[in-house]
């Protein structure tokens, strides 16, 4: 079994086809086919089936894939370590991020990081909080922006992101300047498909209730449009709110006491960071510590909160000892676990 065979196998899983895998690896499709055929022959099992609809992994193929990812990840670590010793900073860094972080804060982070690592290749994987945690565990990505706490990951707290209730203009509570979570207990929710739901369920359980979810939506603009049509209310993190609302009549109202989620960068606990991942974590910590993101966000936040301007900086820098206030006080962030990654361990 060769590393190149594992690399081809993982590429097929990530792209969904032999053709796209070959393109991603900059090799011929016949080379990919030969690699998989040789791998199956050496293992004595069938790993996948090809059909007109694509590639389907066998049961043993799915199990082998996890180990193949480990092999590919280890090979990348070895290569980056060798490159670092030769003072060359190249390779690929795979980053998992939510849509809101990618749109608002990631560009500045990548600008700062790539200034020191100009030759590094960046792969972005957008997904939900749960997906990002799973990708980290399965070596699909190297680092990921996640909501805290995450028990099975090494994490560095970065930011606190304030939550806002979004209501249609004709709603009975639309004129309020602030809301308590108890006031929303009987409302129907259009729920973001993200870590927000887990947080809200925890907060509601503190007051002995469960949120009534009428709809779920991935895209924030679709979410806000559904609220504007009166299909329910929603709760959205400040980072996810567009600087200009698609429906200006919507009411964006803060909670009193404030309700926040905590964001951090995570890596798999059992894995050692590559040099690139370590540098990325250090860059993110530096931006959060210096408040650079906060100053950038002040220029773009213009939502309306209860008929008045929303706070210019609706989210704050996180710190390992802080916790959300109000009914969500039970939503706490665990201290970062120790890690073999120096940039992570220094924040623990």
mmCIF file with all atom_site columns, C-alpha atoms in Angstrom, residues 142-334:
data_model
loop_
_atom_site.group_PDB
_atom_site.id
_atom_site.type_symbol
_atom_site.label_atom_id
_atom_site.label_alt_id
_atom_site.label_comp_id
_atom_site.label_asym_id
_atom_site.label_entity_id
_atom_site.label_seq_id
_atom_site.pdbx_PDB_ins_code
_atom_site.Cartn_x
_atom_site.Cartn_y
_atom_site.Cartn_z
_atom_site.occupancy
_atom_site.B_iso_or_equiv
_atom_site.pdbx_formal_charge
_atom_site.auth_seq_id
_atom_site.auth_comp_id
_atom_site.auth_asym_id
_atom_site.auth_atom_id
_atom_site.pdbx_PDB_model_num
ATOM 1   C CA . UNK A 1 142 ? -6.803  20.854 9.613  1.00 0.00 ? 142 UNK A CA 1
ATOM 2   C CA . UNK A 1 143 ? -8.425  23.676 11.601 1.00 0.00 ? 143 UNK A CA 1
ATOM 3   C CA . UNK A 1 144 ? -12.016 24.792 12.067 1.00 0.00 ? 144 UNK A CA 1
ATOM 4   C CA . UNK A 1 145 ? -13.965 27.713 13.491 1.00 0.00 ? 145 UNK A CA 1
ATOM 5   C CA . UNK A 1 146 ? -16.412 26.210 15.982 1.00 0.00 ? 146 UNK A CA 1
ATOM 6   C CA . UNK A 1 147 ? -18.865 27.223 18.672 1.00 0.00 ? 147 UNK A CA 1
ATOM 7   C CA . UNK A 1 148 ? -17.584 26.448 22.156 1.00 0.00 ? 148 UNK A CA 1
ATOM 8   C CA . UNK A 1 149 ? -17.370 24.253 24.112 1.00 0.00 ? 149 UNK A CA 1
ATOM 9   C CA . UNK A 1 150 ? -16.182 21.231 22.124 1.00 0.00 ? 150 UNK A CA 1
ATOM 10  C CA . UNK A 1 151 ? -15.244 18.391 24.450 1.00 0.00 ? 151 UNK A CA 1
ATOM 11  C CA . UNK A 1 152 ? -13.350 16.253 21.938 1.00 0.00 ? 152 UNK A CA 1
ATOM 12  C CA . UNK A 1 153 ? -11.282 19.034 20.394 1.00 0.00 ? 153 UNK A CA 1
ATOM 13  C CA . UNK A 1 154 ? -8.426  21.254 21.456 1.00 0.00 ? 154 UNK A CA 1
ATOM 14  C CA . UNK A 1 155 ? -9.765  24.796 21.215 1.00 0.00 ? 155 UNK A CA 1
ATOM 15  C CA . UNK A 1 156 ? -8.660  28.418 21.523 1.00 0.00 ? 156 UNK A CA 1
ATOM 16  C CA . UNK A 1 157 ? -11.427 30.921 22.420 1.00 0.00 ? 157 UNK A CA 1
ATOM 17  C CA . UNK A 1 158 ? -11.525 33.877 20.019 1.00 0.00 ? 158 UNK A CA 1
ATOM 18  C CA . UNK A 1 159 ? -14.736 35.889 20.100 1.00 0.00 ? 159 UNK A CA 1
ATOM 19  C CA . UNK A 1 160 ? -18.094 36.373 21.720 1.00 0.00 ? 160 UNK A CA 1
ATOM 20  C CA . UNK A 1 161 ? -20.893 36.805 19.191 1.00 0.00 ? 161 UNK A CA 1
ATOM 21  C CA . UNK A 1 162 ? -24.074 38.448 20.473 1.00 0.00 ? 162 UNK A CA 1
ATOM 22  C CA . UNK A 1 163 ? -27.435 36.931 19.561 1.00 0.00 ? 163 UNK A CA 1
ATOM 23  C CA . UNK A 1 164 ? -30.386 38.990 18.260 1.00 0.00 ? 164 UNK A CA 1
ATOM 24  C CA . UNK A 1 165 ? -34.071 38.221 17.926 1.00 0.00 ? 165 UNK A CA 1
ATOM 25  C CA . UNK A 1 166 ? -35.447 39.041 14.461 1.00 0.00 ? 166 UNK A CA 1
ATOM 26  C CA . UNK A 1 167 ? -39.178 39.759 14.232 1.00 0.00 ? 167 UNK A CA 1
ATOM 27  C CA . UNK A 1 168 ? -41.590 40.838 11.469 1.00 0.00 ? 168 UNK A CA 1
ATOM 28  C CA . UNK A 1 169 ? -42.662 44.501 11.784 1.00 0.00 ? 169 UNK A CA 1
ATOM 29  C CA . UNK A 1 170 ? -46.272 43.695 12.727 1.00 0.00 ? 170 UNK A CA 1
ATOM 30  C CA . UNK A 1 171 ? -45.285 41.408 15.598 1.00 0.00 ? 171 UNK A CA 1
ATOM 31  C CA . UNK A 1 172 ? -46.625 42.387 19.037 1.00 0.00 ? 172 UNK A CA 1
ATOM 32  C CA . UNK A 1 173 ? -43.066 42.604 20.393 1.00 0.00 ? 173 UNK A CA 1
ATOM 33  C CA . UNK A 1 174 ? -41.604 44.455 17.408 1.00 0.00 ? 174 UNK A CA 1
ATOM 34  C CA . UNK A 1 175 ? -41.486 47.789 19.204 1.00 0.00 ? 175 UNK A CA 1
ATOM 35  C CA . UNK A 1 176 ? -39.485 46.528 22.155 1.00 0.00 ? 176 UNK A CA 1
ATOM 36  C CA . UNK A 1 177 ? -35.947 47.807 22.733 1.00 0.00 ? 177 UNK A CA 1
ATOM 37  C CA . UNK A 1 178 ? -34.859 44.512 24.320 1.00 0.00 ? 178 UNK A CA 1
ATOM 38  C CA . UNK A 1 179 ? -36.376 41.080 24.930 1.00 0.00 ? 179 UNK A CA 1
ATOM 39  C CA . UNK A 1 180 ? -36.164 38.356 27.545 1.00 0.00 ? 180 UNK A CA 1
ATOM 40  C CA . UNK A 1 181 ? -35.988 34.747 26.381 1.00 0.00 ? 181 UNK A CA 1
ATOM 41  C CA . UNK A 1 182 ? -39.106 33.896 28.410 1.00 0.00 ? 182 UNK A CA 1
ATOM 42  C CA . UNK A 1 183 ? -41.116 36.237 26.181 1.00 0.00 ? 183 UNK A CA 1
ATOM 43  C CA . UNK A 1 184 ? -40.347 34.063 23.150 1.00 0.00 ? 184 UNK A CA 1
ATOM 44  C CA . UNK A 1 185 ? -41.260 30.732 24.743 1.00 0.00 ? 185 UNK A CA 1
ATOM 45  C CA . UNK A 1 186 ? -44.582 30.446 22.891 1.00 0.00 ? 186 UNK A CA 1
ATOM 46  C CA . UNK A 1 187 ? -43.341 31.768 19.534 1.00 0.00 ? 187 UNK A CA 1
ATOM 47  C CA . UNK A 1 188 ? -42.827 29.711 16.361 1.00 0.00 ? 188 UNK A CA 1
ATOM 48  C CA . UNK A 1 189 ? -39.217 29.777 15.190 1.00 0.00 ? 189 UNK A CA 1
ATOM 49  C CA . UNK A 1 190 ? -37.617 29.767 11.777 1.00 0.00 ? 190 UNK A CA 1
ATOM 50  C CA . UNK A 1 191 ? -34.409 28.103 12.975 1.00 0.00 ? 191 UNK A CA 1
ATOM 51  C CA . UNK A 1 192 ? -30.959 28.602 11.456 1.00 0.00 ? 192 UNK A CA 1
ATOM 52  C CA . UNK A 1 193 ? -29.342 25.277 10.530 1.00 0.00 ? 193 UNK A CA 1
ATOM 53  C CA . UNK A 1 194 ? -26.245 25.809 12.668 1.00 0.00 ? 194 UNK A CA 1
ATOM 54  C CA . UNK A 1 195 ? -25.051 25.636 16.257 1.00 0.00 ? 195 UNK A CA 1
ATOM 55  C CA . UNK A 1 196 ? -27.663 28.250 17.175 1.00 0.00 ? 196 UNK A CA 1
ATOM 56  C CA . UNK A 1 197 ? -30.343 25.602 17.685 1.00 0.00 ? 197 UNK A CA 1
ATOM 57  C CA . UNK A 1 198 ? -28.281 23.688 20.228 1.00 0.00 ? 198 UNK A CA 1
ATOM 58  C CA . UNK A 1 199 ? -27.607 26.871 22.147 1.00 0.00 ? 199 UNK A CA 1
ATOM 59  C CA . UNK A 1 200 ? -31.258 27.953 22.135 1.00 0.00 ? 200 UNK A CA 1
ATOM 60  C CA . UNK A 1 201 ? -32.458 24.548 23.294 1.00 0.00 ? 201 UNK A CA 1
ATOM 61  C CA . UNK A 1 202 ? -30.064 24.764 26.239 1.00 0.00 ? 202 UNK A CA 1
ATOM 62  C CA . UNK A 1 203 ? -31.264 28.260 27.117 1.00 0.00 ? 203 UNK A CA 1
ATOM 63  C CA . UNK A 1 204 ? -34.928 27.270 26.868 1.00 0.00 ? 204 UNK A CA 1
ATOM 64  C CA . UNK A 1 205 ? -34.386 24.255 29.105 1.00 0.00 ? 205 UNK A CA 1
ATOM 65  C CA . UNK A 1 206 ? -33.106 26.617 31.791 1.00 0.00 ? 206 UNK A CA 1
ATOM 66  C CA . UNK A 1 207 ? -36.601 28.113 31.890 1.00 0.00 ? 207 UNK A CA 1
ATOM 67  C CA . UNK A 1 208 ? -38.284 24.711 31.550 1.00 0.00 ? 208 UNK A CA 1
ATOM 68  C CA . UNK A 1 209 ? -39.362 25.037 27.916 1.00 0.00 ? 209 UNK A CA 1
ATOM 69  C CA . UNK A 1 210 ? -38.494 23.805 24.422 1.00 0.00 ? 210 UNK A CA 1
ATOM 70  C CA . UNK A 1 211 ? -38.425 26.049 21.318 1.00 0.00 ? 211 UNK A CA 1
ATOM 71  C CA . UNK A 1 212 ? -41.289 25.566 18.870 1.00 0.00 ? 212 UNK A CA 1
ATOM 72  C CA . UNK A 1 213 ? -39.578 25.087 15.499 1.00 0.00 ? 213 UNK A CA 1
ATOM 73  C CA . UNK A 1 214 ? -41.800 25.642 12.477 1.00 0.00 ? 214 UNK A CA 1
ATOM 74  C CA . UNK A 1 215 ? -39.105 25.770 9.778  1.00 0.00 ? 215 UNK A CA 1
ATOM 75  C CA . UNK A 1 216 ? -35.348 25.398 9.338  1.00 0.00 ? 216 UNK A CA 1
ATOM 76  C CA . UNK A 1 217 ? -33.194 27.236 6.795  1.00 0.00 ? 217 UNK A CA 1
ATOM 77  C CA . UNK A 1 218 ? -29.489 27.214 5.844  1.00 0.00 ? 218 UNK A CA 1
ATOM 78  C CA . UNK A 1 219 ? -29.203 30.561 4.077  1.00 0.00 ? 219 UNK A CA 1
ATOM 79  C CA . UNK A 1 220 ? -29.547 33.660 6.259  1.00 0.00 ? 220 UNK A CA 1
ATOM 80  C CA . UNK A 1 221 ? -31.296 35.680 3.537  1.00 0.00 ? 221 UNK A CA 1
ATOM 81  C CA . UNK A 1 222 ? -33.890 32.912 3.107  1.00 0.00 ? 222 UNK A CA 1
ATOM 82  C CA . UNK A 1 223 ? -34.267 32.837 6.876  1.00 0.00 ? 223 UNK A CA 1
ATOM 83  C CA . UNK A 1 224 ? -34.896 36.584 7.074  1.00 0.00 ? 224 UNK A CA 1
ATOM 84  C CA . UNK A 1 225 ? -37.306 36.492 4.134  1.00 0.00 ? 225 UNK A CA 1
ATOM 85  C CA . UNK A 1 226 ? -39.389 33.823 5.880  1.00 0.00 ? 226 UNK A CA 1
ATOM 86  C CA . UNK A 1 227 ? -39.527 35.968 9.015  1.00 0.00 ? 227 UNK A CA 1
ATOM 87  C CA . UNK A 1 228 ? -40.562 38.979 6.928  1.00 0.00 ? 228 UNK A CA 1
ATOM 88  C CA . UNK A 1 229 ? -43.455 36.906 5.550  1.00 0.00 ? 229 UNK A CA 1
ATOM 89  C CA . UNK A 1 230 ? -44.657 36.201 9.086  1.00 0.00 ? 230 UNK A CA 1
ATOM 90  C CA . UNK A 1 231 ? -43.751 32.499 9.102  1.00 0.00 ? 231 UNK A CA 1
ATOM 91  C CA . UNK A 1 232 ? -42.132 32.835 12.499 1.00 0.00 ? 232 UNK A CA 1
ATOM 92  C CA . UNK A 1 233 ? -39.375 34.649 14.363 1.00 0.00 ? 233 UNK A CA 1
ATOM 93  C CA . UNK A 1 234 ? -35.690 33.759 14.531 1.00 0.00 ? 234 UNK A CA 1
ATOM 94  C CA . UNK A 1 235 ? -32.541 34.286 16.563 1.00 0.00 ? 235 UNK A CA 1
ATOM 95  C CA . UNK A 1 236 ? -29.408 35.170 14.601 1.00 0.00 ? 236 UNK A CA 1
ATOM 96  C CA . UNK A 1 237 ? -25.794 35.799 15.674 1.00 0.00 ? 237 UNK A CA 1
ATOM 97  C CA . UNK A 1 238 ? -24.467 39.276 14.954 1.00 0.00 ? 238 UNK A CA 1
ATOM 98  C CA . UNK A 1 239 ? -21.855 37.852 12.583 1.00 0.00 ? 239 UNK A CA 1
ATOM 99  C CA . UNK A 1 240 ? -24.581 36.322 10.435 1.00 0.00 ? 240 UNK A CA 1
ATOM 100 C CA . UNK A 1 241 ? -26.594 39.545 10.105 1.00 0.00 ? 241 UNK A CA 1
ATOM 101 C CA . UNK A 1 242 ? -25.988 41.280 6.773  1.00 0.00 ? 242 UNK A CA 1
ATOM 102 C CA . UNK A 1 243 ? -24.879 44.924 6.978  1.00 0.00 ? 243 UNK A CA 1
ATOM 103 C CA . UNK A 1 244 ? -27.997 45.806 4.973  1.00 0.00 ? 244 UNK A CA 1
ATOM 104 C CA . UNK A 1 245 ? -31.111 43.789 5.764  1.00 0.00 ? 245 UNK A CA 1
ATOM 105 C CA . UNK A 1 246 ? -32.868 42.300 2.703  1.00 0.00 ? 246 UNK A CA 1
ATOM 106 C CA . UNK A 1 247 ? -36.157 43.435 4.259  1.00 0.00 ? 247 UNK A CA 1
ATOM 107 C CA . UNK A 1 248 ? -35.622 46.825 5.977  1.00 0.00 ? 248 UNK A CA 1
ATOM 108 C CA . UNK A 1 249 ? -38.895 46.509 7.891  1.00 0.00 ? 249 UNK A CA 1
ATOM 109 C CA . UNK A 1 250 ? -37.581 43.619 9.986  1.00 0.00 ? 250 UNK A CA 1
ATOM 110 C CA . UNK A 1 251 ? -36.912 44.341 13.649 1.00 0.00 ? 251 UNK A CA 1
ATOM 111 C CA . UNK A 1 252 ? -33.566 43.193 15.049 1.00 0.00 ? 252 UNK A CA 1
ATOM 112 C CA . UNK A 1 253 ? -33.750 43.310 18.836 1.00 0.00 ? 253 UNK A CA 1
ATOM 113 C CA . UNK A 1 254 ? -31.086 42.476 21.442 1.00 0.00 ? 254 UNK A CA 1
ATOM 114 C CA . UNK A 1 255 ? -31.713 40.352 24.509 1.00 0.00 ? 255 UNK A CA 1
ATOM 115 C CA . UNK A 1 256 ? -31.640 41.660 28.061 1.00 0.00 ? 256 UNK A CA 1
ATOM 116 C CA . UNK A 1 257 ? -29.600 40.249 29.701 1.00 0.00 ? 257 UNK A CA 1
ATOM 117 C CA . UNK A 1 258 ? -27.493 39.766 26.577 1.00 0.00 ? 258 UNK A CA 1
ATOM 118 C CA . UNK A 1 259 ? -27.179 36.305 25.069 1.00 0.00 ? 259 UNK A CA 1
ATOM 119 C CA . UNK A 1 260 ? -23.891 35.374 23.405 1.00 0.00 ? 260 UNK A CA 1
ATOM 120 C CA . UNK A 1 261 ? -22.230 32.401 21.790 1.00 0.00 ? 261 UNK A CA 1
ATOM 121 C CA . UNK A 1 262 ? -18.493 31.843 21.946 1.00 0.00 ? 262 UNK A CA 1
ATOM 122 C CA . UNK A 1 263 ? -16.408 31.073 18.878 1.00 0.00 ? 263 UNK A CA 1
ATOM 123 C CA . UNK A 1 264 ? -12.993 29.515 18.799 1.00 0.00 ? 264 UNK A CA 1
ATOM 124 C CA . UNK A 1 265 ? -10.568 27.658 16.582 1.00 0.00 ? 265 UNK A CA 1
ATOM 125 C CA . UNK A 1 266 ? -10.312 23.925 17.052 1.00 0.00 ? 266 UNK A CA 1
ATOM 126 C CA . UNK A 1 267 ? -8.074  21.057 15.994 1.00 0.00 ? 267 UNK A CA 1
ATOM 127 C CA . UNK A 1 268 ? -8.387  17.336 16.630 1.00 0.00 ? 268 UNK A CA 1
ATOM 128 C CA . UNK A 1 269 ? -7.155  16.641 20.172 1.00 0.00 ? 269 UNK A CA 1
ATOM 129 C CA . UNK A 1 270 ? -5.050  13.600 19.265 1.00 0.00 ? 270 UNK A CA 1
ATOM 130 C CA . UNK A 1 271 ? -3.366  15.226 16.285 1.00 0.00 ? 271 UNK A CA 1
ATOM 131 C CA . UNK A 1 272 ? -0.271  17.391 16.201 1.00 0.00 ? 272 UNK A CA 1
ATOM 132 C CA . UNK A 1 273 ? -0.671  20.640 14.289 1.00 0.00 ? 273 UNK A CA 1
ATOM 133 C CA . UNK A 1 274 ? 1.149   21.106 11.021 1.00 0.00 ? 274 UNK A CA 1
ATOM 134 C CA . UNK A 1 275 ? 3.353   24.235 10.977 1.00 0.00 ? 275 UNK A CA 1
ATOM 135 C CA . UNK A 1 276 ? 0.771   25.970 8.787  1.00 0.00 ? 276 UNK A CA 1
ATOM 136 C CA . UNK A 1 277 ? -2.102  25.136 11.144 1.00 0.00 ? 277 UNK A CA 1
ATOM 137 C CA . UNK A 1 278 ? -0.078  26.331 14.115 1.00 0.00 ? 278 UNK A CA 1
ATOM 138 C CA . UNK A 1 279 ? 0.653   29.635 12.358 1.00 0.00 ? 279 UNK A CA 1
ATOM 139 C CA . UNK A 1 280 ? -3.007  30.056 11.400 1.00 0.00 ? 280 UNK A CA 1
ATOM 140 C CA . UNK A 1 281 ? -4.131  29.585 15.010 1.00 0.00 ? 281 UNK A CA 1
ATOM 141 C CA . UNK A 1 282 ? -1.523  32.067 16.234 1.00 0.00 ? 282 UNK A CA 1
ATOM 142 C CA . UNK A 1 283 ? -2.659  34.642 13.653 1.00 0.00 ? 283 UNK A CA 1
ATOM 143 C CA . UNK A 1 284 ? -6.303  34.267 14.685 1.00 0.00 ? 284 UNK A CA 1
ATOM 144 C CA . UNK A 1 285 ? -5.406  34.676 18.354 1.00 0.00 ? 285 UNK A CA 1
ATOM 145 C CA . UNK A 1 286 ? -3.422  37.806 17.562 1.00 0.00 ? 286 UNK A CA 1
ATOM 146 C CA . UNK A 1 287 ? -6.288  39.433 15.633 1.00 0.00 ? 287 UNK A CA 1
ATOM 147 C CA . UNK A 1 288 ? -8.777  38.616 18.398 1.00 0.00 ? 288 UNK A CA 1
ATOM 148 C CA . UNK A 1 289 ? -6.457  39.835 21.148 1.00 0.00 ? 289 UNK A CA 1
ATOM 149 C CA . UNK A 1 290 ? -5.688  43.129 19.386 1.00 0.00 ? 290 UNK A CA 1
ATOM 150 C CA . UNK A 1 291 ? -9.339  43.825 18.579 1.00 0.00 ? 291 UNK A CA 1
ATOM 151 C CA . UNK A 1 292 ? -8.651  44.173 14.850 1.00 0.00 ? 292 UNK A CA 1
ATOM 152 C CA . UNK A 1 293 ? -11.816 42.274 13.920 1.00 0.00 ? 293 UNK A CA 1
ATOM 153 C CA . UNK A 1 294 ? -13.913 44.455 16.226 1.00 0.00 ? 294 UNK A CA 1
ATOM 154 C CA . UNK A 1 295 ? -12.702 47.634 14.534 1.00 0.00 ? 295 UNK A CA 1
ATOM 155 C CA . UNK A 1 296 ? -13.395 46.139 11.109 1.00 0.00 ? 296 UNK A CA 1
ATOM 156 C CA . UNK A 1 297 ? -16.929 45.122 12.066 1.00 0.00 ? 297 UNK A CA 1
ATOM 157 C CA . UNK A 1 298 ? -17.854 48.629 13.207 1.00 0.00 ? 298 UNK A CA 1
ATOM 158 C CA . UNK A 1 299 ? -17.758 49.868 9.604  1.00 0.00 ? 299 UNK A CA 1
ATOM 159 C CA . UNK A 1 300 ? -20.342 47.421 8.327  1.00 0.00 ? 300 UNK A CA 1
ATOM 160 C CA . UNK A 1 301 ? -22.983 46.907 10.995 1.00 0.00 ? 301 UNK A CA 1
ATOM 161 C CA . UNK A 1 302 ? -26.149 48.910 10.300 1.00 0.00 ? 302 UNK A CA 1
ATOM 162 C CA . UNK A 1 303 ? -29.140 46.759 11.323 1.00 0.00 ? 303 UNK A CA 1
ATOM 163 C CA . UNK A 1 304 ? -32.126 48.217 13.141 1.00 0.00 ? 304 UNK A CA 1
ATOM 164 C CA . UNK A 1 305 ? -32.772 47.154 16.725 1.00 0.00 ? 305 UNK A CA 1
ATOM 165 C CA . UNK A 1 306 ? -36.253 47.927 18.000 1.00 0.00 ? 306 UNK A CA 1
ATOM 166 C CA . UNK A 1 307 ? -36.517 50.991 15.779 1.00 0.00 ? 307 UNK A CA 1
ATOM 167 C CA . UNK A 1 308 ? -33.080 52.352 16.726 1.00 0.00 ? 308 UNK A CA 1
ATOM 168 C CA . UNK A 1 309 ? -29.542 51.793 15.526 1.00 0.00 ? 309 UNK A CA 1
ATOM 169 C CA . UNK A 1 310 ? -28.019 48.526 16.669 1.00 0.00 ? 310 UNK A CA 1
ATOM 170 C CA . UNK A 1 311 ? -24.786 48.675 18.696 1.00 0.00 ? 311 UNK A CA 1
ATOM 171 C CA . UNK A 1 312 ? -21.845 49.426 16.430 1.00 0.00 ? 312 UNK A CA 1
ATOM 172 C CA . UNK A 1 313 ? -19.876 46.510 17.851 1.00 0.00 ? 313 UNK A CA 1
ATOM 173 C CA . UNK A 1 314 ? -22.434 43.804 18.712 1.00 0.00 ? 314 UNK A CA 1
ATOM 174 C CA . UNK A 1 315 ? -19.836 41.156 19.515 1.00 0.00 ? 315 UNK A CA 1
ATOM 175 C CA . UNK A 1 316 ? -16.883 41.160 21.830 1.00 0.00 ? 316 UNK A CA 1
ATOM 176 C CA . UNK A 1 317 ? -13.507 39.537 22.055 1.00 0.00 ? 317 UNK A CA 1
ATOM 177 C CA . UNK A 1 318 ? -13.697 36.257 23.935 1.00 0.00 ? 318 UNK A CA 1
ATOM 178 C CA . UNK A 1 319 ? -11.565 35.249 26.889 1.00 0.00 ? 319 UNK A CA 1
ATOM 179 C CA . UNK A 1 320 ? -11.214 31.808 28.500 1.00 0.00 ? 320 UNK A CA 1
ATOM 180 C CA . UNK A 1 321 ? -12.886 32.834 31.736 1.00 0.00 ? 321 UNK A CA 1
ATOM 181 C CA . UNK A 1 322 ? -16.018 34.622 30.519 1.00 0.00 ? 322 UNK A CA 1
ATOM 182 C CA . UNK A 1 323 ? -19.511 33.200 30.057 1.00 0.00 ? 323 UNK A CA 1
ATOM 183 C CA . UNK A 1 324 ? -22.831 34.379 28.571 1.00 0.00 ? 324 UNK A CA 1
ATOM 184 C CA . UNK A 1 325 ? -25.166 36.312 30.839 1.00 0.00 ? 325 UNK A CA 1
ATOM 185 C CA . UNK A 1 326 ? -28.859 35.912 31.551 1.00 0.00 ? 326 UNK A CA 1
ATOM 186 C CA . UNK A 1 327 ? -31.050 32.830 31.099 1.00 0.00 ? 327 UNK A CA 1
ATOM 187 C CA . UNK A 1 328 ? -28.305 31.241 29.034 1.00 0.00 ? 328 UNK A CA 1
ATOM 188 C CA . UNK A 1 329 ? -25.804 31.293 31.878 1.00 0.00 ? 329 UNK A CA 1
ATOM 189 C CA . UNK A 1 330 ? -25.781 27.519 31.649 1.00 0.00 ? 330 UNK A CA 1
ATOM 190 C CA . UNK A 1 331 ? -24.295 27.758 28.160 1.00 0.00 ? 331 UNK A CA 1
ATOM 191 C CA . UNK A 1 332 ? -20.667 27.873 29.233 1.00 0.00 ? 332 UNK A CA 1
ATOM 192 C CA . UNK A 1 333 ? -17.400 27.349 27.441 1.00 0.00 ? 333 UNK A CA 1
ATOM 193 C CA . UNK A 1 334 ? -15.097 24.697 28.796 1.00 0.00 ? 334 UNK A CA 1
#
